[in-house]
Amino acid sequence: MTEFSGFDTRAIHAGQDPDPATGAVVVPLHLATTFKQDGVGGLRNGYEYARSANPTRDALQELLASLEEGTAGLAFASGLAAEDTLLRTVCEPGSHVVLGGDAYGGTFRLISKVVSRWGVEHTPADLNDPDALRAAIRPGSTRVVWCETPTNPLLNVADIALTAEVAHEAGALLVVDNTFASPYLQRPLTLGADVVVHSTTKYLGGHSDVVGGALVVRDEELAAQLVFSQNAMGAVSGPLSDWLVLRGIKTLGVRMDRHQANAERIAEFLLGHDAVSAVLYPGLPDHPGHDIAAKQMSGFGGMLSFRLAAGEEAALRVCERARLFTLAESLGGVESLIEHPHRMTHASAAGSPLEVPADLVRLSVGIEDVDDLLADLAQALG
Ligand SMILES: Cc1ncc(COP(=O)(O)O)c(C=O)c1O
């Protein structure tokens, strides 16, 4: 039933066969924490205790693996819980991590303030420059090259295949945070990445009503280590979260098409506006990552950022004046959001090499009528 090749078909059916007991066409929400055994050790379909495995989570995990074209998917309580489990599984004291010079502030905080306390060092590097990446790598101790593409919030694009090549030369794993693109637009495992990370809170959930995270891997040995850690560390997603992400993913394709159609119109509008000094959107032909994005993505997504010619105060004013764009953190939901990364989502990167410009505004373009979105931005900028 789950062997279909079309992405949208898999989004609706992979891991989601009708329930064998009742025929329910939607995966049941299994809230049970424990499962009756038929004699000691006589588990039914492998279920014993819900931290170790739960049928609703299993359905989501199978779906994630199918969409990312991996061998195993693992669901966690948040994107950061997924990242933490991954880093503490593949690193040990003395390990080293190279991360793109522009990554989600929370990822940087996790690596620089938490994992570092266990003797894991890190170096930020420009992933668009293979020589800079090679120079940052410490042969023998670099375990992970951490790549976000497109990045949050600067929408920089890294060449996944090239980054994988350089990481693998040094025996490191390439981890790609695919949150911004979603598997609908980009499948890093097919380009050479070893691990895909998601904040399912974003496009996969898609409705701003669930916090979750995921890992998807190709290698079966790494998958087994992560399955062990998922249970041993316990940062698992809850069944209601799994169920909401399963439901969200069913419409991922149609939502992404609309997110990006709206984002393209908004990028063009902002380009022509006097108050705007730069528009950061990989779909624009003069974006420095446009050609790479066109090569490795099947669309440019619904996230864009722009800079205000008049500086930080102007950026704050636009955020505060927007009405249809809600001033809020997070992204990837059906409703449009606006935020000031320097003071909000990326405040934890202040004073670090990953600090973001203060004149920057980030938009998560929703799926509302684009004319209403354009009118709101016009009044907010006006
Ligand atoms: C690109 C990216 N990765 C990871 C995360 C962390 O995910 P979560 O908030 O679900 O822990 C975020 C959150 O904003 C993000 O934007």
PDB file of N, CA, C and O in Angstrom, residues 39 58 85 92 94 147 156 162 250 253 319 330 333:
ATOM      1  N   GLY A  39       1.730 -13.078  27.796  1.00  0.00           N
ATOM      2  CA  GLY A  39       2.791 -13.815  28.497  1.00  0.00           C
ATOM      3  C   GLY A  39       4.008 -12.900  28.569  1.00  0.00           C
ATOM      4  O   GLY A  39       4.141 -11.973  27.760  1.00  0.00           O
ATOM      5  N   ASP A  58       5.026   5.551  15.209  1.00  0.00           N
ATOM      6  CA  ASP A  58       5.573   4.693  14.152  1.00  0.00           C
ATOM      7  C   ASP A  58       5.043   5.102  12.776  1.00  0.00           C
ATOM      8  O   ASP A  58       5.775   5.098  11.786  1.00  0.00           O
ATOM      9  N   THR A  85      19.613  15.009  20.589  1.00  0.00           N
ATOM     10  CA  THR A  85      19.768  13.544  20.575  1.00  0.00           C
ATOM     11  C   THR A  85      20.804  13.145  19.528  1.00  0.00           C
ATOM     12  O   THR A  85      21.665  12.283  19.776  1.00  0.00           O
ATOM     13  N   GLU A  92      31.431  12.800  20.963  1.00  0.00           N
ATOM     14  CA  GLU A  92      31.913  12.428  22.303  1.00  0.00           C
ATOM     15  C   GLU A  92      32.912  13.507  22.707  1.00  0.00           C
ATOM     16  O   GLU A  92      33.283  14.341  21.863  1.00  0.00           O
ATOM     17  N   GLY A  94      35.889  15.735  22.886  1.00  0.00           N
ATOM     18  CA  GLY A  94      36.986  15.829  21.909  1.00  0.00           C
ATOM     19  C   GLY A  94      36.484  15.924  20.476  1.00  0.00           C
ATOM     20  O   GLY A  94      37.243  16.259  19.576  1.00  0.00           O
ATOM     21  N   CYS A 147      24.675  21.812   8.310  1.00  0.00           N
ATOM     22  CA  CYS A 147      24.323  22.707   7.211  1.00  0.00           C
ATOM     23  C   CYS A 147      22.827  22.979   7.228  1.00  0.00           C
ATOM     24  O   CYS A 147      22.026  22.043   7.269  1.00  0.00           O
ATOM     25  N   ASN A 156      20.460  32.063   2.996  1.00  0.00           N
ATOM     26  CA  ASN A 156      21.630  31.643   2.222  1.00  0.00           C
ATOM     27  C   ASN A 156      21.434  30.200   1.797  1.00  0.00           C
ATOM     28  O   ASN A 156      20.761  29.419   2.481  1.00  0.00           O
ATOM     29  N   LEU A 162      28.108  19.267  -2.827  1.00  0.00           N
ATOM     30  CA  LEU A 162      29.506  19.678  -2.654  1.00  0.00           C
ATOM     31  C   LEU A 162      29.908  19.619  -1.172  1.00  0.00           C
ATOM     32  O   LEU A 162      30.998  19.134  -0.821  1.00  0.00           O
ATOM     33  N   LYS A 250      -0.349  15.679   5.235  1.00  0.00           N
ATOM     34  CA  LYS A 250      -1.220  15.281   4.113  1.00  0.00           C
ATOM     35  C   LYS A 250      -1.369  16.414   3.082  1.00  0.00           C
ATOM     36  O   LYS A 250      -1.526  16.163   1.901  1.00  0.00           O
ATOM     37  N   GLY A 253       2.168  19.362   0.158  1.00  0.00           N
ATOM     38  CA  GLY A 253       2.432  19.770  -1.224  1.00  0.00           C
ATOM     39  C   GLY A 253       1.592  20.968  -1.647  1.00  0.00           C
ATOM     40  O   GLY A 253       2.120  21.950  -2.181  1.00  0.00           O
ATOM     41  N   CYS A 319       7.484  45.793  11.598  1.00  0.00           N
ATOM     42  CA  CYS A 319       6.973  44.621  12.337  1.00  0.00           C
ATOM     43  C   CYS A 319       5.760  45.006  13.183  1.00  0.00           C
ATOM     44  O   CYS A 319       4.788  44.261  13.285  1.00  0.00           O
ATOM     45  N   SER A 330       8.408  31.731  15.102  1.00  0.00           N
ATOM     46  CA  SER A 330       8.038  30.518  14.374  1.00  0.00           C
ATOM     47  C   SER A 330       7.725  30.837  12.908  1.00  0.00           C
ATOM     48  O   SER A 330       7.841  31.989  12.448  1.00  0.00           O
ATOM     49  N   GLY A 333       3.482  28.024   9.138  1.00  0.00           N
ATOM     50  CA  GLY A 333       2.048  27.779   9.301  1.00  0.00           C
ATOM     51  C   GLY A 333       1.270  28.428   8.161  1.00  0.00           C
ATOM     52  O   GLY A 333       1.819  29.197   7.363  1.00  0.00           O
TER      53      GLY A 333
END
